[in-house]
Coordinates of C-alpha atoms in Angstrom, one line a residue:
X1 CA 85.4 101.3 63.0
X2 CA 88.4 100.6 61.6
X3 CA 89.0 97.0 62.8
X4 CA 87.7 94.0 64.3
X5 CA 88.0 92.2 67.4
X6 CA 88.8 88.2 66.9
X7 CA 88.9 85.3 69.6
X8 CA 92.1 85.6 71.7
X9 CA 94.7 82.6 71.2
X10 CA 94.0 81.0 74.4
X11 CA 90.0 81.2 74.1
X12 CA 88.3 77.9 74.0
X13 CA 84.7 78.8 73.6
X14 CA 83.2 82.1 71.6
X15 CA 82.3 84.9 74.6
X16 CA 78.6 85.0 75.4
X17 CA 76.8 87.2 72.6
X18 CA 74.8 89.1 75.2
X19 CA 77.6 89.9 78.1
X20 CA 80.8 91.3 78.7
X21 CA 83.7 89.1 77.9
X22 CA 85.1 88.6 81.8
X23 CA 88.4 87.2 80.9
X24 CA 89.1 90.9 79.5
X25 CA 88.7 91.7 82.6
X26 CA 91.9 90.8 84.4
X27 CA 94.3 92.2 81.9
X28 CA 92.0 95.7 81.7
X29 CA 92.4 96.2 84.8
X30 CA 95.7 95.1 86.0
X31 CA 97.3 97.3 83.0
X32 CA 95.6 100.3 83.9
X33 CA 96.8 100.8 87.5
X34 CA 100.3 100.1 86.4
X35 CA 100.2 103.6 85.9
X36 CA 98.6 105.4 89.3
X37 CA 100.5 102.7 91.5
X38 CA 104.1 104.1 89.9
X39 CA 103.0 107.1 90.4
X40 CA 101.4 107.5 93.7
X41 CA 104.4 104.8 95.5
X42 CA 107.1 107.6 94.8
X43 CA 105.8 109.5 97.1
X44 CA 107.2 108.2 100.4
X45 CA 110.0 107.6 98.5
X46 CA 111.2 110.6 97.1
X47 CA 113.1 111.6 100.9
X48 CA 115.0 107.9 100.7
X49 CA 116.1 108.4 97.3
X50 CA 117.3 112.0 97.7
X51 CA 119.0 111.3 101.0
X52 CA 120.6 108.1 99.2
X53 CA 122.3 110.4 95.9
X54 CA 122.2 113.7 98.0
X55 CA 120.1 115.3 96.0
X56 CA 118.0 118.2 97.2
X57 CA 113.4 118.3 97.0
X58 CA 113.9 120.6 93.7
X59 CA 116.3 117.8 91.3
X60 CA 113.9 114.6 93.3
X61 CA 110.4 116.7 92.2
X62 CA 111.8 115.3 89.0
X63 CA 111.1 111.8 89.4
X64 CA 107.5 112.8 89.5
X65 CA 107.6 115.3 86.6
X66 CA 109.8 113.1 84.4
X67 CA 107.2 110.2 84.7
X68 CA 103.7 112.3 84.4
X69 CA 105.4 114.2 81.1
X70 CA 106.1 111.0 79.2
X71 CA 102.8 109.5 80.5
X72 CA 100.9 113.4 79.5
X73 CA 102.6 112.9 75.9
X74 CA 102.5 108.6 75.7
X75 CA 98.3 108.6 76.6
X76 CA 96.9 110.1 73.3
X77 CA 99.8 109.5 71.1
X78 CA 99.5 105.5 72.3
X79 CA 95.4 106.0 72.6
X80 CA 94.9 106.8 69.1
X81 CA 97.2 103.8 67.9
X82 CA 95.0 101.8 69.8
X83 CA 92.3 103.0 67.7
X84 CA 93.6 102.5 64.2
X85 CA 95.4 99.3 65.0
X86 CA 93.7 97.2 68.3
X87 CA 94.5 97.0 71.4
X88 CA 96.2 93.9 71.7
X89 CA 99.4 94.5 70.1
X90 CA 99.8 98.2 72.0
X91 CA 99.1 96.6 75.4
X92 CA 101.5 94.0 75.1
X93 CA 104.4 96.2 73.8
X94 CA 103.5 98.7 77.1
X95 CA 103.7 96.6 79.6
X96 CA 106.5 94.7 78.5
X97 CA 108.4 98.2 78.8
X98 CA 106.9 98.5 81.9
X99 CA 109.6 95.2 83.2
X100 CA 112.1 96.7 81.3
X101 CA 111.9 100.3 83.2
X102 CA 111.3 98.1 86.5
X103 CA 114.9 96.5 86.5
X104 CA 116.3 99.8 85.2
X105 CA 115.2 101.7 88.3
X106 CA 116.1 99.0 90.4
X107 CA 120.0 98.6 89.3
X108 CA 120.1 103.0 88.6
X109 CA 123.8 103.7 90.0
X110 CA 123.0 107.4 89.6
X111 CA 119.9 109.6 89.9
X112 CA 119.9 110.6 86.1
X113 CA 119.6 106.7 85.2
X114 CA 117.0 106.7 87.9
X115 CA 115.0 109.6 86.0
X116 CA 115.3 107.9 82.6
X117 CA 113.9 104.8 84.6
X118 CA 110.6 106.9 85.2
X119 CA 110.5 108.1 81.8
X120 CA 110.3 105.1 80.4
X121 CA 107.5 103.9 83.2
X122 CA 105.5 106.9 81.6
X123 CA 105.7 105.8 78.1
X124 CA 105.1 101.9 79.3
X125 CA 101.9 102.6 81.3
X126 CA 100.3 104.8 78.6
X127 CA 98.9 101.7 76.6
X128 CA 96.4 99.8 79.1
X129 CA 94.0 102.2 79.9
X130 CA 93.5 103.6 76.1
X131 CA 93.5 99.7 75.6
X132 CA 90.8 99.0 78.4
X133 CA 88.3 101.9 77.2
X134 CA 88.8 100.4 73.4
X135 CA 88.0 97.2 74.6
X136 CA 85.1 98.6 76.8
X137 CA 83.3 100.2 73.5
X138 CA 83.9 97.6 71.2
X139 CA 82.0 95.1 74.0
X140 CA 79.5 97.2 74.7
X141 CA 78.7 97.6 70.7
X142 CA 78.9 93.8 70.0
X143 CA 76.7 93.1 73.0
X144 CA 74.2 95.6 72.7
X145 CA 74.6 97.2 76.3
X146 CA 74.4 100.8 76.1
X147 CA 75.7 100.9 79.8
X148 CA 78.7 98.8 80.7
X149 CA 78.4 100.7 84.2
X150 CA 80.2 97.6 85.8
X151 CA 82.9 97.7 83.6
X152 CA 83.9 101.4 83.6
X153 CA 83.3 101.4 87.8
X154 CA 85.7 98.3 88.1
X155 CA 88.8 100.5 85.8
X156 CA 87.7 103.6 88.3
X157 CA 87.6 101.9 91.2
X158 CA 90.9 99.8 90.6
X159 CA 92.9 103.0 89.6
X160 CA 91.7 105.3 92.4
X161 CA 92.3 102.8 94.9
X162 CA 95.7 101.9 94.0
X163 CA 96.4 105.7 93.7
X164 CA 95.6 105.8 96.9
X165 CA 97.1 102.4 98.2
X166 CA 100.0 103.2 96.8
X167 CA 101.8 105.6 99.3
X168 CA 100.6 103.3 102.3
X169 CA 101.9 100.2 99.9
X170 CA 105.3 102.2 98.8
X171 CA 106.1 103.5 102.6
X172 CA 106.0 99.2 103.8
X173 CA 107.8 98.2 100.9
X174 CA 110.4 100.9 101.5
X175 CA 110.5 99.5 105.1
X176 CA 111.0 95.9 104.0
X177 CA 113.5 96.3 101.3
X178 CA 114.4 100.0 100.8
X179 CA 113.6 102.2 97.9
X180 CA 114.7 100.6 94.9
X181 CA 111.5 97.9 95.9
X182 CA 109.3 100.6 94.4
X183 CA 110.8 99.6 91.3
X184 CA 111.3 96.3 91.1
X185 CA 107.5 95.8 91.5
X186 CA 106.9 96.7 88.5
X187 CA 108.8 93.1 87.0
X188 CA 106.1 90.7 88.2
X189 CA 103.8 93.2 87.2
X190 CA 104.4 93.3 84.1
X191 CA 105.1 89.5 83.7
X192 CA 101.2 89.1 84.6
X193 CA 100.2 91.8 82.2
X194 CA 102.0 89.6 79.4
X195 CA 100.6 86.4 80.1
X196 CA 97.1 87.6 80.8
X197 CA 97.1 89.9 77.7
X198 CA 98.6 87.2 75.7
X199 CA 96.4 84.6 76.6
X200 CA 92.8 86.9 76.1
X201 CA 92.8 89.9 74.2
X202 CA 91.7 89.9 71.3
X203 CA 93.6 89.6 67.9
X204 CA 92.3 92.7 65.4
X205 CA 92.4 92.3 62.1
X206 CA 91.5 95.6 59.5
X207 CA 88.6 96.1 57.7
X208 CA 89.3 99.2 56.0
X209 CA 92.2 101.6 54.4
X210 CA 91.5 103.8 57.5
X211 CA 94.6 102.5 59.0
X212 CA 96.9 102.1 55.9
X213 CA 96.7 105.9 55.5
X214 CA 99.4 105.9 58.0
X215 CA 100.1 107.2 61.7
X216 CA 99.7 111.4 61.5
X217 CA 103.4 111.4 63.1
X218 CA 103.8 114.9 62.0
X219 CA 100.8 115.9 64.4
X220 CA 102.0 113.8 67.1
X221 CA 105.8 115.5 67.0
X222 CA 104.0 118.9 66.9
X223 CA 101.7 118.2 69.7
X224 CA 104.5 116.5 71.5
X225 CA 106.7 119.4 71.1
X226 CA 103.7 121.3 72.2
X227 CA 103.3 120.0 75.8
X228 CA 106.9 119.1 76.4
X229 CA 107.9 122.9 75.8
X230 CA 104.9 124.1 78.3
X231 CA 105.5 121.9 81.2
X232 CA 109.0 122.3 81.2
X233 CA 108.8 126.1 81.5
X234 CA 105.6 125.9 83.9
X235 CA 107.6 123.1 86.3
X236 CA 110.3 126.6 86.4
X237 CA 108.7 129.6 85.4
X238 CA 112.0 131.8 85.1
X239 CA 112.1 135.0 82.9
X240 CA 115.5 133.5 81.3
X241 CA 113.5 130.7 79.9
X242 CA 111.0 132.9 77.7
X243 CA 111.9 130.9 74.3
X244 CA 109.5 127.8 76.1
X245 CA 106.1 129.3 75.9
X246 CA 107.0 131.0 72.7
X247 CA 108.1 127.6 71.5
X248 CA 104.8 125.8 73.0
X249 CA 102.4 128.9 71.5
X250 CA 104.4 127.7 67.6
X251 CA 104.1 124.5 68.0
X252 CA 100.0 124.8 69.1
X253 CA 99.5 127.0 66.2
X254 CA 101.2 124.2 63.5
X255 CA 99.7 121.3 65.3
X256 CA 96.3 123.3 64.7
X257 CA 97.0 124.2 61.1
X258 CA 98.5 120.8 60.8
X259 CA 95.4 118.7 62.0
X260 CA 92.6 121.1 60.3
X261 CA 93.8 120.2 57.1
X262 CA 94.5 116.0 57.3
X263 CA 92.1 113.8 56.5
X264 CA 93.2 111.7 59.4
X265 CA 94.3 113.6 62.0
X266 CA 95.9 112.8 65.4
X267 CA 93.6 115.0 67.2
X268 CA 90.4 115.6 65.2
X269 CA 90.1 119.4 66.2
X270 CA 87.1 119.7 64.4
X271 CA 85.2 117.3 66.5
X272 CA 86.6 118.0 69.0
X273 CA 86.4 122.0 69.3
X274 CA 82.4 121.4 69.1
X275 CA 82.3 119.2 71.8
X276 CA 82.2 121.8 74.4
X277 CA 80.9 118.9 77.1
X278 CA 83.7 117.0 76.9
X279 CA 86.5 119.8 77.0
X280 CA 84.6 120.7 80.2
X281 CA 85.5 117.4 81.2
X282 CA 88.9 117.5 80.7
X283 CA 89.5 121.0 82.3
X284 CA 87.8 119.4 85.4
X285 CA 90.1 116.5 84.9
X286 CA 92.8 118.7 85.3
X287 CA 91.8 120.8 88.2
X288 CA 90.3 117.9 90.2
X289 CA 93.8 116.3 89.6
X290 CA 95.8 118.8 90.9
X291 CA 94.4 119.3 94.0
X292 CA 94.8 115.0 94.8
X293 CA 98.3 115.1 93.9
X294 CA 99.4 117.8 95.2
X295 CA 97.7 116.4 98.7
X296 CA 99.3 113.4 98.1
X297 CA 102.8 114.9 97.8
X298 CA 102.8 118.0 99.7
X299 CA 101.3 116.4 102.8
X300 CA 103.3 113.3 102.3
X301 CA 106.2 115.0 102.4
X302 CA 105.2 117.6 105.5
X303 CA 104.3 114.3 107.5
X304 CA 108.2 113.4 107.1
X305 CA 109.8 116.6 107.3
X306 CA 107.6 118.8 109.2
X307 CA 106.0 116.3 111.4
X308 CA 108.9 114.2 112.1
X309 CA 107.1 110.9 110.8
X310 CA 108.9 107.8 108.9
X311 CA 108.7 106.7 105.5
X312 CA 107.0 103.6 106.6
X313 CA 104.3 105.7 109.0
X314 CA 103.9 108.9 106.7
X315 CA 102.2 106.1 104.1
X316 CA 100.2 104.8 107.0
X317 CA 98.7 107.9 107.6
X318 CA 97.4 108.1 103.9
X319 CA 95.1 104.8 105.1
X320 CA 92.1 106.6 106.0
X321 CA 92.2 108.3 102.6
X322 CA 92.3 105.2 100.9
X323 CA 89.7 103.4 102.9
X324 CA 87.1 106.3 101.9
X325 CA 88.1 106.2 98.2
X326 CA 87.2 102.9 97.7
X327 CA 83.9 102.9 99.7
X328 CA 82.6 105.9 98.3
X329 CA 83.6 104.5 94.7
X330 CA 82.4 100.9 95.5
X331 CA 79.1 102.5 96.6
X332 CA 78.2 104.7 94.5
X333 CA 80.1 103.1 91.1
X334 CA 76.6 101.5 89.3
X335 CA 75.1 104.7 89.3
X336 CA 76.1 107.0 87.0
X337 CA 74.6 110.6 88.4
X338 CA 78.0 112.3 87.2
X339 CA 76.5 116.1 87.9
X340 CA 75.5 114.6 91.4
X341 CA 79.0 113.6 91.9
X342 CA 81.2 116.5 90.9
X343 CA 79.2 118.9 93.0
X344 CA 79.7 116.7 96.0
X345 CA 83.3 116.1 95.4
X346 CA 84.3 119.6 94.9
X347 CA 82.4 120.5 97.7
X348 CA 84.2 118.3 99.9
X349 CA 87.6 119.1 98.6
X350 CA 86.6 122.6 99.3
X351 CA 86.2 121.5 103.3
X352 CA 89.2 119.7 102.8
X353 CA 91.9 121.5 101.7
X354 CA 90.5 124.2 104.2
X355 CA 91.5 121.6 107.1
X356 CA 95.0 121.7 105.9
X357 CA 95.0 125.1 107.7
X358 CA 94.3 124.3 110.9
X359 CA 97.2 121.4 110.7
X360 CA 100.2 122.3 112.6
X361 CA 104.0 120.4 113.3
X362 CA 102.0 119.5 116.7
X363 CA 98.8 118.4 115.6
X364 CA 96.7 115.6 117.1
X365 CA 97.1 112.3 115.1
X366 CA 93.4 111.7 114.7
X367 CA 93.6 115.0 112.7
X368 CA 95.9 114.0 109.9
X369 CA 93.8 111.3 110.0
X370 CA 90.4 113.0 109.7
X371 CA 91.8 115.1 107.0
X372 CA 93.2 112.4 104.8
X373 CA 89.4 110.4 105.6
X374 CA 87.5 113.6 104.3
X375 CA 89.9 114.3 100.8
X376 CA 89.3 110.7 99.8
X377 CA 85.9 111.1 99.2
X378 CA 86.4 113.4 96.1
X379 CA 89.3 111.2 94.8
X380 CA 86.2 108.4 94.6
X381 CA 83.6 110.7 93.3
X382 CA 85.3 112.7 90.6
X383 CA 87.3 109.8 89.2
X384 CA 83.8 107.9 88.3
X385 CA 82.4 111.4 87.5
X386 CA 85.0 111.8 84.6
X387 CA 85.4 108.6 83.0
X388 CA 81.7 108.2 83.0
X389 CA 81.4 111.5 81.0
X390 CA 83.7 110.9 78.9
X391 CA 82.2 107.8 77.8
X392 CA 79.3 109.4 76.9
X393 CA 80.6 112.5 75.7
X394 CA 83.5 111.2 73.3
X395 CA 83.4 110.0 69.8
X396 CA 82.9 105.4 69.8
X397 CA 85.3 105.8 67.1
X398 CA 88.0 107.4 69.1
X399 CA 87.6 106.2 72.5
X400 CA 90.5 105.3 73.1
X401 CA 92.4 108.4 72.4
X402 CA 89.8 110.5 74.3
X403 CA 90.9 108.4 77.2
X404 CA 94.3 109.2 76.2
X405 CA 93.2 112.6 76.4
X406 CA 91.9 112.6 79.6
X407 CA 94.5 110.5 81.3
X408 CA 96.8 113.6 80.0
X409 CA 94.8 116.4 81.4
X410 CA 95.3 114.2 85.0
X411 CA 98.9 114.1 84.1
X412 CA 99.1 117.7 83.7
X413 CA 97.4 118.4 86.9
X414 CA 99.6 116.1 88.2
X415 CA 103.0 118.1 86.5
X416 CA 101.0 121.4 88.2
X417 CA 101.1 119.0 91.7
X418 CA 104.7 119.3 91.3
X419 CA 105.5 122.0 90.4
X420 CA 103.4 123.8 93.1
X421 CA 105.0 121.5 95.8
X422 CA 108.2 122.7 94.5
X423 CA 107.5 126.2 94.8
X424 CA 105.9 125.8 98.6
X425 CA 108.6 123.5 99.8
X426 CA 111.6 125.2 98.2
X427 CA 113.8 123.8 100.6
X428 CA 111.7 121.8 103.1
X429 CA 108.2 120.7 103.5
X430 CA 107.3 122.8 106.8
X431 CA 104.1 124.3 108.0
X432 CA 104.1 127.4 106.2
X433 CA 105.0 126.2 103.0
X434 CA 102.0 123.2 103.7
X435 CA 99.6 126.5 104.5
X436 CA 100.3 128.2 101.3
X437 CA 99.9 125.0 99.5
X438 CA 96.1 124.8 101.2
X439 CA 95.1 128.2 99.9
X440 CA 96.2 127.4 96.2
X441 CA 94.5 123.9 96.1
X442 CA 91.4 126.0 98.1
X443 CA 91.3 128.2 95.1
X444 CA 91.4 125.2 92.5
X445 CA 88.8 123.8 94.1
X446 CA 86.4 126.3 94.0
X447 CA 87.3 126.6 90.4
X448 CA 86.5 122.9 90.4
X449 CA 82.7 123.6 91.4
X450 CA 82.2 126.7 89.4
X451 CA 83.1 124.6 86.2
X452 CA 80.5 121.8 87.3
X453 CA 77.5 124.2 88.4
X454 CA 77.7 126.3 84.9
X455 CA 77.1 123.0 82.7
X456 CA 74.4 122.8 82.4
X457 CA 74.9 119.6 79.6
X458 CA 75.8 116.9 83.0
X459 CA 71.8 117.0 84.4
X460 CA 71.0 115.8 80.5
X461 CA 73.9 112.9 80.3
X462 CA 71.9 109.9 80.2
X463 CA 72.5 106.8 78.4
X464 CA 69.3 107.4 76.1
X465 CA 70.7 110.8 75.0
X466 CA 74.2 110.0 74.4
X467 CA 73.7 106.7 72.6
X468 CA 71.8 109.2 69.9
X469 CA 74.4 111.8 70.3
X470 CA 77.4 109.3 70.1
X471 CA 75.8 107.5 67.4
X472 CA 75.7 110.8 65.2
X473 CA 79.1 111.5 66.1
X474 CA 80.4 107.9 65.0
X475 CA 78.3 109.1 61.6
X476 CA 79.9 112.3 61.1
X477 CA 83.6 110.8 62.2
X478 CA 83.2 107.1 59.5
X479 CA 81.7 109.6 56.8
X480 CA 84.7 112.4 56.8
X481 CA 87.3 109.7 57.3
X482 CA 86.5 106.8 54.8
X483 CA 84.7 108.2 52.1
X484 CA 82.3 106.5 50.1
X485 CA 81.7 104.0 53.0
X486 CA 78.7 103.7 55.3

């Protein structure tokens, strides 16, 4: 550990020695679905706003990309401040430029300002989750409870459900005030993130060198470079933009050679490459991830173009999804059963994305409904599934970049979401561009279930076993990073 946790500014008595500080809670929680509900509103909104600058599907797609790029790069870049300097000071900072990018979206005269405005969401949203699973750790090691199962299922459940609110949410907002209201949420938002964070997280103050080594900003640049290069050519593959994956593969091969040899690294590759359980995690991150968003945009967008539906009634729709999202994750939250989980969930994304095939420009209304009913139950399912793991599976001394890490890999199956909608709906969102998108999220899904019924290492995650494990890790991590202390 490379710092401790003091008494917030606006605490009056010391937080029960035994239990989980609840006035954490609030600001946890309400910074970490700052980012899902900015990015799940833009979806009924993405028609308004291109009809309002006349711009086609293929420059809008880019209010998407632009804000899941920034957030893929901001999570473990942000994440692993957290975890040299505390969480308090990172939190604070985010969601402050969380306001900021509100009122810039909100006054955007042009759809380039508009972009920027997303950009800058990405980077402000990256800090409270990293923050939350910091915070988390560092309760559940000062406490003594191995399982915090209340905790992590209140951060799951708040995120998916606002992921899924948020279309429903975004289409009546659009309806009372248009679509710059999508943006001008985000104010108050971040006004209550600054008072509540103010008021109760906790001050940190250092207890070791590990942080006066200094930030690893040549890792982060590389790794940044990295990403940014792959995404941009995999949102347009093109044979005339070659130089991006031949930039990306240099810049993963220095970022490698880079962090291998630091003493502090960004991204401890070492531990990390060994952890084959948690890189399992992630790709599952990434493939569950692409399947929901791409649902939630590609469908979104058929119900308005291809089914003739309203900005206002195409969010409506989503309802059903969001309903069985949070009951299956309410339910099912305390227990942690994460194998149990992801087999279900692929399962049923498996049934659902076949459904899309049978959906037609005339279908029955209680079908889109059924269909949007059935794919929420994976959204709640896999969500737990993966934060729980990653919990278990990551390194207590890096926590919060881990979560950085995983929040990128659902960022990048989110940038994947986009791109594929793109290249369905090159024009328009109509049936047979909806059908192909189906049998590409059909094959990710299966995907999906193949990775979970191979790993053997998810029927043996207990808390027992990874309290041992973790603790090793923690070991190994304190050991190679501040020598000659215990």
């Amino acid at each position: 550990m490379t710092s401790k946790l003091l008494k917030g500014p606006g605490r009056d008595t010391q937080p029960s020695a035994t239990a989980f500080d609840r006035h954490l809670i609030a600001p946890m929680i309400l910074g970490s679905v700052l980012n899902p509900i900015n990015s799940s509103m833009i979806a009924v909104a993405l028609v308004p706003i291109g009809i309002a600058f006349g711009a086609p599907p293929a420059e809008t797609v880019w209010l998407v990309s632009a804000l899941y790029l920034a957030t893929a790069v901001g999570q473990p870049v942000i994440g692993r401040l957290v975890d040299m300097y505390g969480p308090r000071r990172l939190y604070l900072v985010g969601t402050a430029l969380v306001g900021v990018a509100g009122l810039m979206g909100a006054l955007a005269p042009t759809l380039g300002v508009l972009i920027a405005a997303r950009v800058l969401l990405g980077f402000g949203t990256s800090a409270a989750y990293p923050a939350a699973m910091r915070l988390t750790r560092s309760e559940a090691e000062r406490t003594g409870q191995d399982s915090p199962a209340g905790v992590l299922t209140a951060l799951a459940v708040s995120g998916q459900t606002v992921a899924v609110v948020g279309p429903a949410l975004g289409g009546l907002l659009i309806g009372v005030g248009g679509w710059r209201v999508v943006f001008t949420v985000n104010v108050p938002l971040s006004a209550a993130c600054l008072v509540l964070g103010a008021l109760w997280l906790p001050r940190t103050r250092k207890e070791s060198a590990a942080g006066d080594r200094g930030v690893d900003l040549p890792g982060m640049a590389l790794f940044t470079a990295m990403l940014v290069a792959l995404m941009l050519f995999l949102m347009g593959p093109r044979a005339d933009r070659w130089y991006l994956p031949v930039l990306a593969a240099v810049a993963a091969v220095a970022f490698a050679v880079r962090e291998l040899r630091v003493p502090d690294p960004f991204v401890d590759l070492r531990v990390l490459g060994g952890n084959v359980p948690l890189l399992a995690t992630y790709l599952r991150q990434f493939l569950a991830y692409t399947t929901a968003y791409a649902f939630m945009y590609g469908f979104t967008q058929w119900l308005e173009e291809g089914r003739g539906l309203g900005a206002s009634t195409a969010g409506l729709a989503l309802v059903p999804l969001s309903v069985s999202a949070l009951t299956v994750s309410t339910l099912t939250g305390r227990r942690e059963a994460v194998r149990a989980k992801l087999v279900a969930g692929s399962l049923l994304q498996l049934v659902g994305c076949g459904a899309l095939l049978l959906v037609h420009s005339g279908s029955p209304v209680w079908l889109l409904l059924a269909v949007g009913a059935v794919l929420g139950v994976p959204q709640g399912l896999i969500g737990l599934a993966a934060q729980t793991a990653l919990y278990r599976q990551a390194d207590p001394a890096r926590i919060a970049s881990a979560a950085g890490l995983l929040r990128t890999f659902m960022y990048l199956g989110a940038l994947g979401a986009s791109a594929a909608t793109a290249a369905f709906f090159p024009h328009r969102a109509d049936t047979a561009g909806l059908h192909g998108l189906a049998l590409f999220l059909v094959a990710g899904s299966a995907l999906l279930l193949a990775t979970t019924l191979v790993d053997r290492s998810l029927g043996s995650l207990t808390p027992r076993e990874t309290t041992r494990t973790t603790a090793r890790a923690s070991t190994r991590s304190t050991s190679r990073n501040t020598p000659g202390k215990a």
